[in-house]
Short mmCIF file of C-alpha atoms and ligand atoms in Angstrom, two decimals:
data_model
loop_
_atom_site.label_atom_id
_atom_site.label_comp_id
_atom_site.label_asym_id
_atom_site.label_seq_id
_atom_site.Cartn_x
_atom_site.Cartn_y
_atom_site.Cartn_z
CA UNK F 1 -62.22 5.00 22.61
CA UNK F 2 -60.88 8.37 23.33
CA UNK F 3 -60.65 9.07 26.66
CA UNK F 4 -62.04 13.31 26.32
CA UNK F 5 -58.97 14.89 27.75
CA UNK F 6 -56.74 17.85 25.97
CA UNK F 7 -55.41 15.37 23.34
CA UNK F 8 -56.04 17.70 20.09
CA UNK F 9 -59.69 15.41 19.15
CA UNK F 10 -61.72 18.10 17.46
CA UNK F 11 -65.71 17.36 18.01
CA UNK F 12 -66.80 14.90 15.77
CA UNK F 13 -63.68 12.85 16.14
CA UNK F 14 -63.54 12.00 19.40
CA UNK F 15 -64.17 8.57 19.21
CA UNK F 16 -62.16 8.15 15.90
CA UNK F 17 -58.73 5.89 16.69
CA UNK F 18 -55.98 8.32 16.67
CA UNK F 19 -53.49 7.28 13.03
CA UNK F 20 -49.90 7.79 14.94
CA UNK F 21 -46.98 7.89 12.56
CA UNK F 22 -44.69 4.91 14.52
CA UNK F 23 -40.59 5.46 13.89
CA UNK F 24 -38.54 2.47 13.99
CA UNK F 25 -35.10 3.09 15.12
CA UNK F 26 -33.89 -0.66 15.51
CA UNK F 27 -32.25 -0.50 12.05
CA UNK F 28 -30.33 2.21 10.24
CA UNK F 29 -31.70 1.88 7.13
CA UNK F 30 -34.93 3.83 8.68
CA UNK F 31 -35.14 7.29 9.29
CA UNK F 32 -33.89 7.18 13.45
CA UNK F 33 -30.84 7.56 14.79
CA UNK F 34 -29.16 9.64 12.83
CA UNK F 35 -27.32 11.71 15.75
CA UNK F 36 -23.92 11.95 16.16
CA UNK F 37 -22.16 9.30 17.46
CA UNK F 38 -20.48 9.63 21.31
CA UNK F 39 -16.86 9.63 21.52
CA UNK F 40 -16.58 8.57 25.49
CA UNK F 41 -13.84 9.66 27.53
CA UNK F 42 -13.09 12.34 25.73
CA UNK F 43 -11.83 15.57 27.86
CA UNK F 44 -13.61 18.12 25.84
CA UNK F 45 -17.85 18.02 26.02
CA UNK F 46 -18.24 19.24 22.63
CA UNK F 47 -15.56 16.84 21.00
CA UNK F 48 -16.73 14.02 23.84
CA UNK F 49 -20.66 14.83 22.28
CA UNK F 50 -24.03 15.66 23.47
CA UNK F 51 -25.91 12.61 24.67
CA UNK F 52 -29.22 13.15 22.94
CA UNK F 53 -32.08 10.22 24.68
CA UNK F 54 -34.77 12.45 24.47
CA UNK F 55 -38.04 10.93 22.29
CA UNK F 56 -38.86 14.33 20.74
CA UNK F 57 -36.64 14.11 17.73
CA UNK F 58 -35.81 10.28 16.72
CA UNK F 59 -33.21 12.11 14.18
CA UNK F 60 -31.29 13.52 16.92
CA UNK F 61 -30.96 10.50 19.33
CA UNK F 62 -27.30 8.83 19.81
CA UNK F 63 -28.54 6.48 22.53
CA UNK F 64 -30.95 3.60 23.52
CA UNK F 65 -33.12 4.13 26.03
CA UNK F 66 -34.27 7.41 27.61
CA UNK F 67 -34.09 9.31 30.49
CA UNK F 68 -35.63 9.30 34.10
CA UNK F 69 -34.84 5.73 34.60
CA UNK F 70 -37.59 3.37 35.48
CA UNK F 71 -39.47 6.60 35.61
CA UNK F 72 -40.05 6.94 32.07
CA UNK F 73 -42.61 4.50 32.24
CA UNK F 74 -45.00 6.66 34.66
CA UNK F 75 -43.81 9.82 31.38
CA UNK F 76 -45.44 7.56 29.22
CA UNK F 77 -48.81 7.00 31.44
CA UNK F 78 -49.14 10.71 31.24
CA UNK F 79 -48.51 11.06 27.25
CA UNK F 80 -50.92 8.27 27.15
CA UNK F 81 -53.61 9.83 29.71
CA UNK F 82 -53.04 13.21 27.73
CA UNK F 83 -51.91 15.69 30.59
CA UNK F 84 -48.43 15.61 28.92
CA UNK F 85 -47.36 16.91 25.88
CA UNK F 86 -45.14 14.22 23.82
CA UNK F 87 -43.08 17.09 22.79
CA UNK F 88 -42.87 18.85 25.93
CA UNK F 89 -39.33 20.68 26.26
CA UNK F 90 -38.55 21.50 29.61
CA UNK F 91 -37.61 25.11 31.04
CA UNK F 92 -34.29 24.77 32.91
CA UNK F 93 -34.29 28.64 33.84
CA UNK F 94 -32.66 28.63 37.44
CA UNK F 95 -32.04 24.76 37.41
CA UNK F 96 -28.15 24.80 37.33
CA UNK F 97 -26.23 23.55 40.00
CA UNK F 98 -25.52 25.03 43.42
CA UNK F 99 -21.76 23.95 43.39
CA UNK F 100 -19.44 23.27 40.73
CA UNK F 101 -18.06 19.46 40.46
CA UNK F 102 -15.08 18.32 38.30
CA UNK F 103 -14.06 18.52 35.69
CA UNK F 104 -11.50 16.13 37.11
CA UNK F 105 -8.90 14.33 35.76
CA UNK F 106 -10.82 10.94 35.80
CA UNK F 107 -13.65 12.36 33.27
CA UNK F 108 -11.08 12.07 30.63
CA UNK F 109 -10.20 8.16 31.20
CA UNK F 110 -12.75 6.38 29.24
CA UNK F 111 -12.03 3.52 31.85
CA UNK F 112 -12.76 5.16 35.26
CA UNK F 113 -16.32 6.51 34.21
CA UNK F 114 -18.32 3.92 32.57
CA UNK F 115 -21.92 4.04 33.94
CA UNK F 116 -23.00 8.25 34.46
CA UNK F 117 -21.89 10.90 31.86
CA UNK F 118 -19.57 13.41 33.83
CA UNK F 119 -21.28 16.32 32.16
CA UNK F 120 -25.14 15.41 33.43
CA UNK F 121 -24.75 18.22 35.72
CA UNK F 122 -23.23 20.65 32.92
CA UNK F 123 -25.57 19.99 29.56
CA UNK F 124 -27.09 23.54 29.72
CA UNK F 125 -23.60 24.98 30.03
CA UNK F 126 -21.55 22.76 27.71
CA UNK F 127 -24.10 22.21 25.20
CA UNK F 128 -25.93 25.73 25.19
CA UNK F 129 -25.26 26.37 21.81
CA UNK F 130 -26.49 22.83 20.44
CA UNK F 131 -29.99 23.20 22.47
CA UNK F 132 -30.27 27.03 21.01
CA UNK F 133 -30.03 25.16 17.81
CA UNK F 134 -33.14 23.30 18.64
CA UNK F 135 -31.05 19.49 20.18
CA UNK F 136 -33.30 18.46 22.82
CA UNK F 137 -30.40 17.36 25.34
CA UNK F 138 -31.33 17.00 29.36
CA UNK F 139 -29.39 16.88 32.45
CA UNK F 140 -29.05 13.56 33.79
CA UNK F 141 -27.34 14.51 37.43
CA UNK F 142 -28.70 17.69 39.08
CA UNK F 143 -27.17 19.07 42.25
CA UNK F 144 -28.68 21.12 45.06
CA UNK F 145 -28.46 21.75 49.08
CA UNK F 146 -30.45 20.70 51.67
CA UNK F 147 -30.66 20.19 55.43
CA UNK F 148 -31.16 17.06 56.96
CA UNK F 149 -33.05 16.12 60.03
CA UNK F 150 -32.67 12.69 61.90
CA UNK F 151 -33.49 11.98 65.13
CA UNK F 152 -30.64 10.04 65.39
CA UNK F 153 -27.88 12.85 64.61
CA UNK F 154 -30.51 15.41 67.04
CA UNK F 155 -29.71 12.87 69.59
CA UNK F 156 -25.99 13.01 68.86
CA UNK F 157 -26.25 16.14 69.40
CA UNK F 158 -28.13 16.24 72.35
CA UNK F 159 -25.26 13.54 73.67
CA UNK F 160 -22.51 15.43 72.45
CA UNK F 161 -20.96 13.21 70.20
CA UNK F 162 -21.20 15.95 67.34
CA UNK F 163 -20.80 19.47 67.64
CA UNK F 164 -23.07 22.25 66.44
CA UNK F 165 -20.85 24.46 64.38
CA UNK F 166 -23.23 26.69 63.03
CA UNK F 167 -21.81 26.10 59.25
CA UNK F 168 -22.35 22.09 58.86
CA UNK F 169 -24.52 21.62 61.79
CA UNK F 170 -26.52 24.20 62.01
CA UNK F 171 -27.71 25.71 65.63
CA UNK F 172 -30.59 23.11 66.57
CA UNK F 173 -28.99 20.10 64.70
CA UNK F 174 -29.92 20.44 60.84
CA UNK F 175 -26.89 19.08 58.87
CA UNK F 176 -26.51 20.84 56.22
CA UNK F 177 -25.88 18.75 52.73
CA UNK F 178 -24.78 19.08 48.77
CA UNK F 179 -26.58 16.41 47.11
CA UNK F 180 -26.21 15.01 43.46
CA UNK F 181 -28.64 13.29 41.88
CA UNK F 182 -27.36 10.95 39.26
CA UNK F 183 -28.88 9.35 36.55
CA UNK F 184 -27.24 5.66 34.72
CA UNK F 185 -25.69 6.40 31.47
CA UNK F 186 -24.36 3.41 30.57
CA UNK F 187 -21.18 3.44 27.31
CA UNK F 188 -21.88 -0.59 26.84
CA UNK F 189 -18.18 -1.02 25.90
CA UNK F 190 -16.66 -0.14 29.14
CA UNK F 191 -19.68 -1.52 31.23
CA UNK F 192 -19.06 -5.07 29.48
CA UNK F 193 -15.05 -4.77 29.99
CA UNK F 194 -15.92 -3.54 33.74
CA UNK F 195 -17.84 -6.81 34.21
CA UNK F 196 -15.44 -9.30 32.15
CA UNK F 197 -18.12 -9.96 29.39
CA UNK F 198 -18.09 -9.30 25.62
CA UNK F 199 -20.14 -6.30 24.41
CA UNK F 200 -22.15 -9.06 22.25
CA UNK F 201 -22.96 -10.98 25.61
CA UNK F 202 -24.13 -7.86 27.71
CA UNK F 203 -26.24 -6.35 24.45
CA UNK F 204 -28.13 -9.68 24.12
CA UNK F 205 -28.77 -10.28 27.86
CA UNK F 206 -30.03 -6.79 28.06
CA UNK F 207 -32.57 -7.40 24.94
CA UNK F 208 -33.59 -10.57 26.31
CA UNK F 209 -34.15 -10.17 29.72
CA UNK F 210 -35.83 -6.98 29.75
CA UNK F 211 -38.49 -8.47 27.33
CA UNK F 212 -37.07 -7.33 24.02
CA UNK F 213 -37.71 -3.64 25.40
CA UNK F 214 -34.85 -2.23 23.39
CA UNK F 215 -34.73 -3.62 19.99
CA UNK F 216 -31.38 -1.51 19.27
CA UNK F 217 -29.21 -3.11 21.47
CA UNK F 218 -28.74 -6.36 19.24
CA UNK F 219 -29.65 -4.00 15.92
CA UNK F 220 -27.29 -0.65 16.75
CA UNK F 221 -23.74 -1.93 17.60
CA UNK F 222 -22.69 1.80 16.42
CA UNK F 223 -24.45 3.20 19.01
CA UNK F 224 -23.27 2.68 22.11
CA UNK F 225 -24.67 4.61 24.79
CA UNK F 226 -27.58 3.08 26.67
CA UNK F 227 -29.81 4.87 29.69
CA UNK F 228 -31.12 1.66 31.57
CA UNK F 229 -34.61 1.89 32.77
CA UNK F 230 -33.12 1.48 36.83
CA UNK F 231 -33.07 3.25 39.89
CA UNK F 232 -30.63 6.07 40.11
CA UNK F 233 -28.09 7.25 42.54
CA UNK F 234 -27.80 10.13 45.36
CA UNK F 235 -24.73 11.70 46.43
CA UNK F 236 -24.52 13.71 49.90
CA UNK F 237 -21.80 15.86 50.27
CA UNK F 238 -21.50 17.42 54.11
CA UNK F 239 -18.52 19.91 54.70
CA UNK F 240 -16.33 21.64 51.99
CA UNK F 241 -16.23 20.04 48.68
CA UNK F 242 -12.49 21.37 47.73
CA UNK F 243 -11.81 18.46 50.37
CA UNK F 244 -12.73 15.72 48.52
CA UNK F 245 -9.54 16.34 46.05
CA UNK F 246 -7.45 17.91 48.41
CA UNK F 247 -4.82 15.21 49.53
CA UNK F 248 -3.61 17.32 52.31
CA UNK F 249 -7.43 16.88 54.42
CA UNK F 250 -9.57 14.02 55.07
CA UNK F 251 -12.70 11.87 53.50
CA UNK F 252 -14.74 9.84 54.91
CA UNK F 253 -16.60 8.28 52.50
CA UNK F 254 -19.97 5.15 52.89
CA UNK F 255 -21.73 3.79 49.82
CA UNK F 256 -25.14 2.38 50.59
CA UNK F 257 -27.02 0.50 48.68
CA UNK F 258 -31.37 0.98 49.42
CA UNK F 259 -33.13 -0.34 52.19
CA UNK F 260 -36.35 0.84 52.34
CA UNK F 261 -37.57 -1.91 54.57
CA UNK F 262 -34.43 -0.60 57.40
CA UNK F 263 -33.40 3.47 55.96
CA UNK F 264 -37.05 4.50 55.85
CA UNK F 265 -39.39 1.99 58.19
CA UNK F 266 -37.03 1.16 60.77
CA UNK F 267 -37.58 -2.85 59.93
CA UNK F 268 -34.91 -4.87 63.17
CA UNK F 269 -33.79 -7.33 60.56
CA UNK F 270 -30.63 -5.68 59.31
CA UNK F 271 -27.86 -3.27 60.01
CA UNK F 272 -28.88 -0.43 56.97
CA UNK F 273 -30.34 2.54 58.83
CA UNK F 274 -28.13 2.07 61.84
CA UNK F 275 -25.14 2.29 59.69
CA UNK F 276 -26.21 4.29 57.61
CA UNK F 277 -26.69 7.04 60.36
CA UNK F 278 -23.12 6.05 61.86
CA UNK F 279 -21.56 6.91 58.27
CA UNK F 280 -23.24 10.60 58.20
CA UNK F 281 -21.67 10.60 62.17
CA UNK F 282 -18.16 9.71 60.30
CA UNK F 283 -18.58 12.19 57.75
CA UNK F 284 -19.83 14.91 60.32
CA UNK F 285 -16.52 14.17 62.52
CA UNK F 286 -14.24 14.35 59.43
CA UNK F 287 -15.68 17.40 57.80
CA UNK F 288 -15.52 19.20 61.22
CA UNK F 289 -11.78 18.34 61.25
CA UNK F 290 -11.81 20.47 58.03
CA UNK F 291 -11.87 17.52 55.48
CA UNK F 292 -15.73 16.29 53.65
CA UNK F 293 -17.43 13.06 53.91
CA UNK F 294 -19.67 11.51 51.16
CA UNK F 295 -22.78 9.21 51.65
CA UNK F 296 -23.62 7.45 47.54
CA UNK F 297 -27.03 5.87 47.84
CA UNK F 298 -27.72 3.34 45.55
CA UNK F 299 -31.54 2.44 44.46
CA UNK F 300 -30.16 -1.23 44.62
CA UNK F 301 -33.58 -2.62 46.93
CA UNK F 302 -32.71 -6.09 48.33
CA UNK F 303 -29.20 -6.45 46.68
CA UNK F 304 -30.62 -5.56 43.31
CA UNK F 305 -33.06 -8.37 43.45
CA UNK F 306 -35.75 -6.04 44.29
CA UNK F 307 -38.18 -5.83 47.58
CA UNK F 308 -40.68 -8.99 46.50
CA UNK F 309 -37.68 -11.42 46.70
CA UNK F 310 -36.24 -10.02 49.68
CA UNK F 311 -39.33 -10.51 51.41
CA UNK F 312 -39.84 -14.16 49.70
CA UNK F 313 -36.29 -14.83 51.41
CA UNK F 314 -37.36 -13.36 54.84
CA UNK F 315 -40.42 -15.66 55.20
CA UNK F 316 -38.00 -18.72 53.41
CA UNK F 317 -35.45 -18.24 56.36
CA UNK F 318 -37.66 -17.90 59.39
CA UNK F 319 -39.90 -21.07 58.46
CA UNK F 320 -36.85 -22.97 57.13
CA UNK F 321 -35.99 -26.14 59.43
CA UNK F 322 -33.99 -24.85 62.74
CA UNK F 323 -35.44 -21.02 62.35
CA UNK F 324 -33.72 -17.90 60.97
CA UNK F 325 -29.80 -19.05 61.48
CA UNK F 326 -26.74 -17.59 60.46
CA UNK F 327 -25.64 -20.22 58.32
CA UNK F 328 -27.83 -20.19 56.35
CA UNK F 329 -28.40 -16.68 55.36
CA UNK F 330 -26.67 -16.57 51.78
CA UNK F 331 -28.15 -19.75 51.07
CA UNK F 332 -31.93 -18.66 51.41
CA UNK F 333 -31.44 -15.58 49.03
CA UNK F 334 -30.21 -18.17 46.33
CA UNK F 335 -33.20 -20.81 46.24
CA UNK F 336 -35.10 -17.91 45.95
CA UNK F 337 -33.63 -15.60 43.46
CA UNK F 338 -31.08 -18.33 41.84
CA UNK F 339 -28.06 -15.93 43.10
CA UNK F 340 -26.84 -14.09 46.57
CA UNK F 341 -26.24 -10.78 44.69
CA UNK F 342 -26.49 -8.86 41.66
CA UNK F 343 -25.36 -5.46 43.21
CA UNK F 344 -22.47 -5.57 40.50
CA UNK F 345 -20.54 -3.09 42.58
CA UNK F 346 -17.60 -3.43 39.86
CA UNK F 347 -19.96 0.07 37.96
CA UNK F 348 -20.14 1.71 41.47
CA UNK F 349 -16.81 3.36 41.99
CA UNK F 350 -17.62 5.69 39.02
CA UNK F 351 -19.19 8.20 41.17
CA UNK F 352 -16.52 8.84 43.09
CA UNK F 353 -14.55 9.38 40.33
CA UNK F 354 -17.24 11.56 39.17
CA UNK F 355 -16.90 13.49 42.26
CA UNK F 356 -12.64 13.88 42.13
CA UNK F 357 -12.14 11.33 44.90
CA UNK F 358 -8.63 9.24 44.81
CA UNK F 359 -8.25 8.85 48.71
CA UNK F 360 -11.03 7.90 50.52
CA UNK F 361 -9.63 7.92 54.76
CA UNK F 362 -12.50 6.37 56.60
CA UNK F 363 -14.63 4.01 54.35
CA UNK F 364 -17.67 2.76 56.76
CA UNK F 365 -18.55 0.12 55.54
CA UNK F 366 -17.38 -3.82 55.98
CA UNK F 367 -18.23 -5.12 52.33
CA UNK F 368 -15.57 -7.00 51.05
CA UNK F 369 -17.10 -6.24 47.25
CA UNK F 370 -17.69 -2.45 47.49
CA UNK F 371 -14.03 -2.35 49.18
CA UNK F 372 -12.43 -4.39 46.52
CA UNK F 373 -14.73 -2.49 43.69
CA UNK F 374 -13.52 0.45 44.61
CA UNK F 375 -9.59 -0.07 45.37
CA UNK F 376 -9.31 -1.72 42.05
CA UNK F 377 -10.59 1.51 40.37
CA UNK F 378 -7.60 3.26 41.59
CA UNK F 379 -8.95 4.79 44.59
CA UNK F 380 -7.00 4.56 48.05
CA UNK F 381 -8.62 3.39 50.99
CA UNK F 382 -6.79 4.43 54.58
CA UNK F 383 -9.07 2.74 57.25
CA UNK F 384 -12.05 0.89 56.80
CA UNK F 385 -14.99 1.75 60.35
CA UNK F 386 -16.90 -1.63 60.83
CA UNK F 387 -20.85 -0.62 62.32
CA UNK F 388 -20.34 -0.22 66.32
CA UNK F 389 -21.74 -3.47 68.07
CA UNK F 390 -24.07 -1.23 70.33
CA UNK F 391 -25.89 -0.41 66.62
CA UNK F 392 -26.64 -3.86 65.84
CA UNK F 393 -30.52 -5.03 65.81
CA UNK F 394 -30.83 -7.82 68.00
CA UNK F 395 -32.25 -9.77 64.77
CA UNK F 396 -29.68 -8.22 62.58
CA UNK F 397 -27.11 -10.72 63.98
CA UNK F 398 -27.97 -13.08 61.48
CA UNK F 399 -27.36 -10.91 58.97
CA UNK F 400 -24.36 -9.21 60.18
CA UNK F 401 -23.03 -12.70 61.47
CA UNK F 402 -23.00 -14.41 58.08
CA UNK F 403 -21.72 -11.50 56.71
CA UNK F 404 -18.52 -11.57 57.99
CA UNK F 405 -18.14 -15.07 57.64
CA UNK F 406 -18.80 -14.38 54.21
CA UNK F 407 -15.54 -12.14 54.11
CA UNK F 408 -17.44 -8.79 54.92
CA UNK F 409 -14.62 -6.75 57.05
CA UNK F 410 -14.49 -7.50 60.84
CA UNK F 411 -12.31 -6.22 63.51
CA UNK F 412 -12.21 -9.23 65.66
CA UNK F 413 -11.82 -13.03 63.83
CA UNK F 414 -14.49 -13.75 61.45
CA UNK F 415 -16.95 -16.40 62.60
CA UNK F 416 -16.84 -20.21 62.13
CA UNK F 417 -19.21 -22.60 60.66
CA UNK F 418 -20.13 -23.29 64.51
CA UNK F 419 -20.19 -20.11 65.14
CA UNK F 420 -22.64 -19.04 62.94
CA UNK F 421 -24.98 -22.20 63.66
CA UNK F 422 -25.51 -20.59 67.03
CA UNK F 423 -26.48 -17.10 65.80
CA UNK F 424 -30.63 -17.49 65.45
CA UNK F 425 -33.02 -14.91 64.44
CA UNK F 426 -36.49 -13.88 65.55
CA UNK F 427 -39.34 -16.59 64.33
CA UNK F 428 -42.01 -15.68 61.74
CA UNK F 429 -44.77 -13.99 63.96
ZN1 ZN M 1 -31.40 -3.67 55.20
#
């Protein structure tokens, strides 16, 4: 054993197993867990409390589960290969955000936030003093600027469809962006009320079907903040923030869920990349008219069901009986993974209550869900942009097709059964 790396093995003992002092923090009655407890929704940070997930001080922690998300995993292959300290505290000199965000009157409702904590971005502000004092507490949302380069908006430009301004499109066609990234902090009470479940229900379907991973979740019912290890969420801001609160100017707001097969690779069979390109256009057009446009990206691959079933269910529809059809889009997904969709777009509204929104003017996209999602959380919605017809994939008419039969937003009459029977896909080749 022993693998010779910087691991604090003095000669002689390098091939001795290393004695590791293991803390339990499933039950109370051990030494973990001792921090104090989160009172979410509260208005005030310091009376609201630090969220402490960090694995450095066991004593400290308030919260299952740890930061980074799924990422955590690759922290611990470094612990493990010794080219990371386990106690490694991080130096946040010049890491605060570019822009201020909030607070806003919605990061006092316990009810409107649920699954991020509104202060992610504001830990070394808020919490200074309790991090001087030795609390290891991280940001979970950090927020910076960029430019963006598509060759899709360069040929807008080059069309003339947007305008180089020189402040949100730069000369040449960089669009230049605000964009939050956003780590899940989940308070279990208000997730399991979000999703009509009991707190008992949600805790033990957690436990179970992550493989027992988190033993506190049926041992802690006093804590109640859990980080899930998932994907996390981006927020592009393009034009003046002030906008996004200000009733008197626009918003045009899409929320995308990942694609990686469509955003990033181009892939024919669905509408993603297209319209997600046609939603920075909308937000482009409405921040030019002096309001701000959002684009939330969701690390939700393959409605949540993740990129192996999605491409289980793209070989299971174009071998089924009669080809890749319309009709039978939804029902392909759910022989495969049991279920159409576990997008749960009921948490997704919270980041634009993180971000101040309460009108959104132009919402482009045609999901029934993410529209009703987001309207029940309080949040207007003016006039919903369906994707142009022109920006369709020839073998994203299945898709799109079956979509709006499905109740997805349409401008002309949704499709019939008949309908749909005649919209076919490309074969397997
Ligand atoms: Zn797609």
């Amino acid at each position: 054993m022993g693998n010779g790396s910087a691991t604090g093995n003095v000669a002689g003992q390098a091939d001795a197993p290393k004695r590791r002092h293991i803390v339990l923090t499933s039950h109370p009655s051990r030494s973990g867990l001792k921090g104090r407890p989160v009172q979410w929704g509260q208005v005030d940070p310091l009376a609201r409390g630090a969220i402490v997930a960090t694995v450095t001080d066991p004593n400290h922690r308030n919260a299952i589960g740890t930061h980074s998300g799924s990422y955590a995993v690759y922290r611990a292959l470094a612990v493990a290969s010794g080219v990371l300290q386990a106690d490694h505290r991080p130096d946040f000199t010049n890491t605060a955000p570019t822009i201020a965000i909030g607070p806003h009157p919605s990061w006092a409702d316990p009810e409107k936030i649920v699954s991020l904590d509104p202060f992610g971005a504001l830990v070394g502000e808020v919490y200074q003093e309790l991090m001087a004092q030795g609390i290891d507490i991280r940001p979970t949302i950090a927020v910076t600027r960029a430019h963006i380069q598509m060759p899709e908006l360069l040929e807008a430009v080059r069309q003339g469809r947007i305008k180089e301004d020189g402040v949100i499109v730069k000369p040449g066609g960089d669009l230049v962006v605000t964009k939050a990234a956003v780590e899940p902090v989940w308070y279990l009470p208000g997730v399991a009320e979000r999703l009509g479940v009991s707190e008992d229900d949600l805790r033990y379907a957690l436990f179970e079907q992550t493989g027992g991973m988190f033993p506190e979740l049926v041992t802690r019912f006093d804590v109640k903040v859990f980080l899930p290890p998932i994907g996390s969420i981006t927020a592009y801001i393009v034009g003046d923030q002030a906008a996004i609160t200000d009733p008197e100017r626009p918003l045009a707001v899409r929320v995308h869920d990942e694609c990686n097969g469509s955003d990033v690779f181009g892939s024919d069979i669905c509408t993603c990349r297209p319209y997600l390109v046609h939603g920075l256009e909308e937000c482009i057009a409405t921040a030019q008219q002096g309001g701000a446009g959002i684009i939330v990206y969701f690390r939700k691959e393959g409605r949540a069901l993740g990129e192996v079933t999605k491409f289980l269910v793209y070989n299971a529809r174009k071998r089924q009986e009669g080809g890749d059809r319309a009709d039978a889009y939804f029902a392909r997904t759910e022989c495969v993974a049991g279920v159409q969709d576990v997008r749960f777009q009921e948490l997704m509204p919270d980041v634009l209550h993180w971000l101040g929104v309460t009108r959104i003017d132009r919402f482009v996209s045609m999901s029934d869900m993410k529209y009703n999602a987001i309207v029940r959380s309080g949040i207007d919605i003016v006039k919903r942009v369906a994707i142009p017809d022109d920006l369709v994939p020839p073998d994203a008419r299945v898709e799109i097709e079956a979509k709006k039969a499905a109740g997805y937003y349409t401008e002309t009459a949704a499709p019939t059964e008949t309908d749909l029977a005649q919209v076919k896909g490309r074969d397997l080749i």
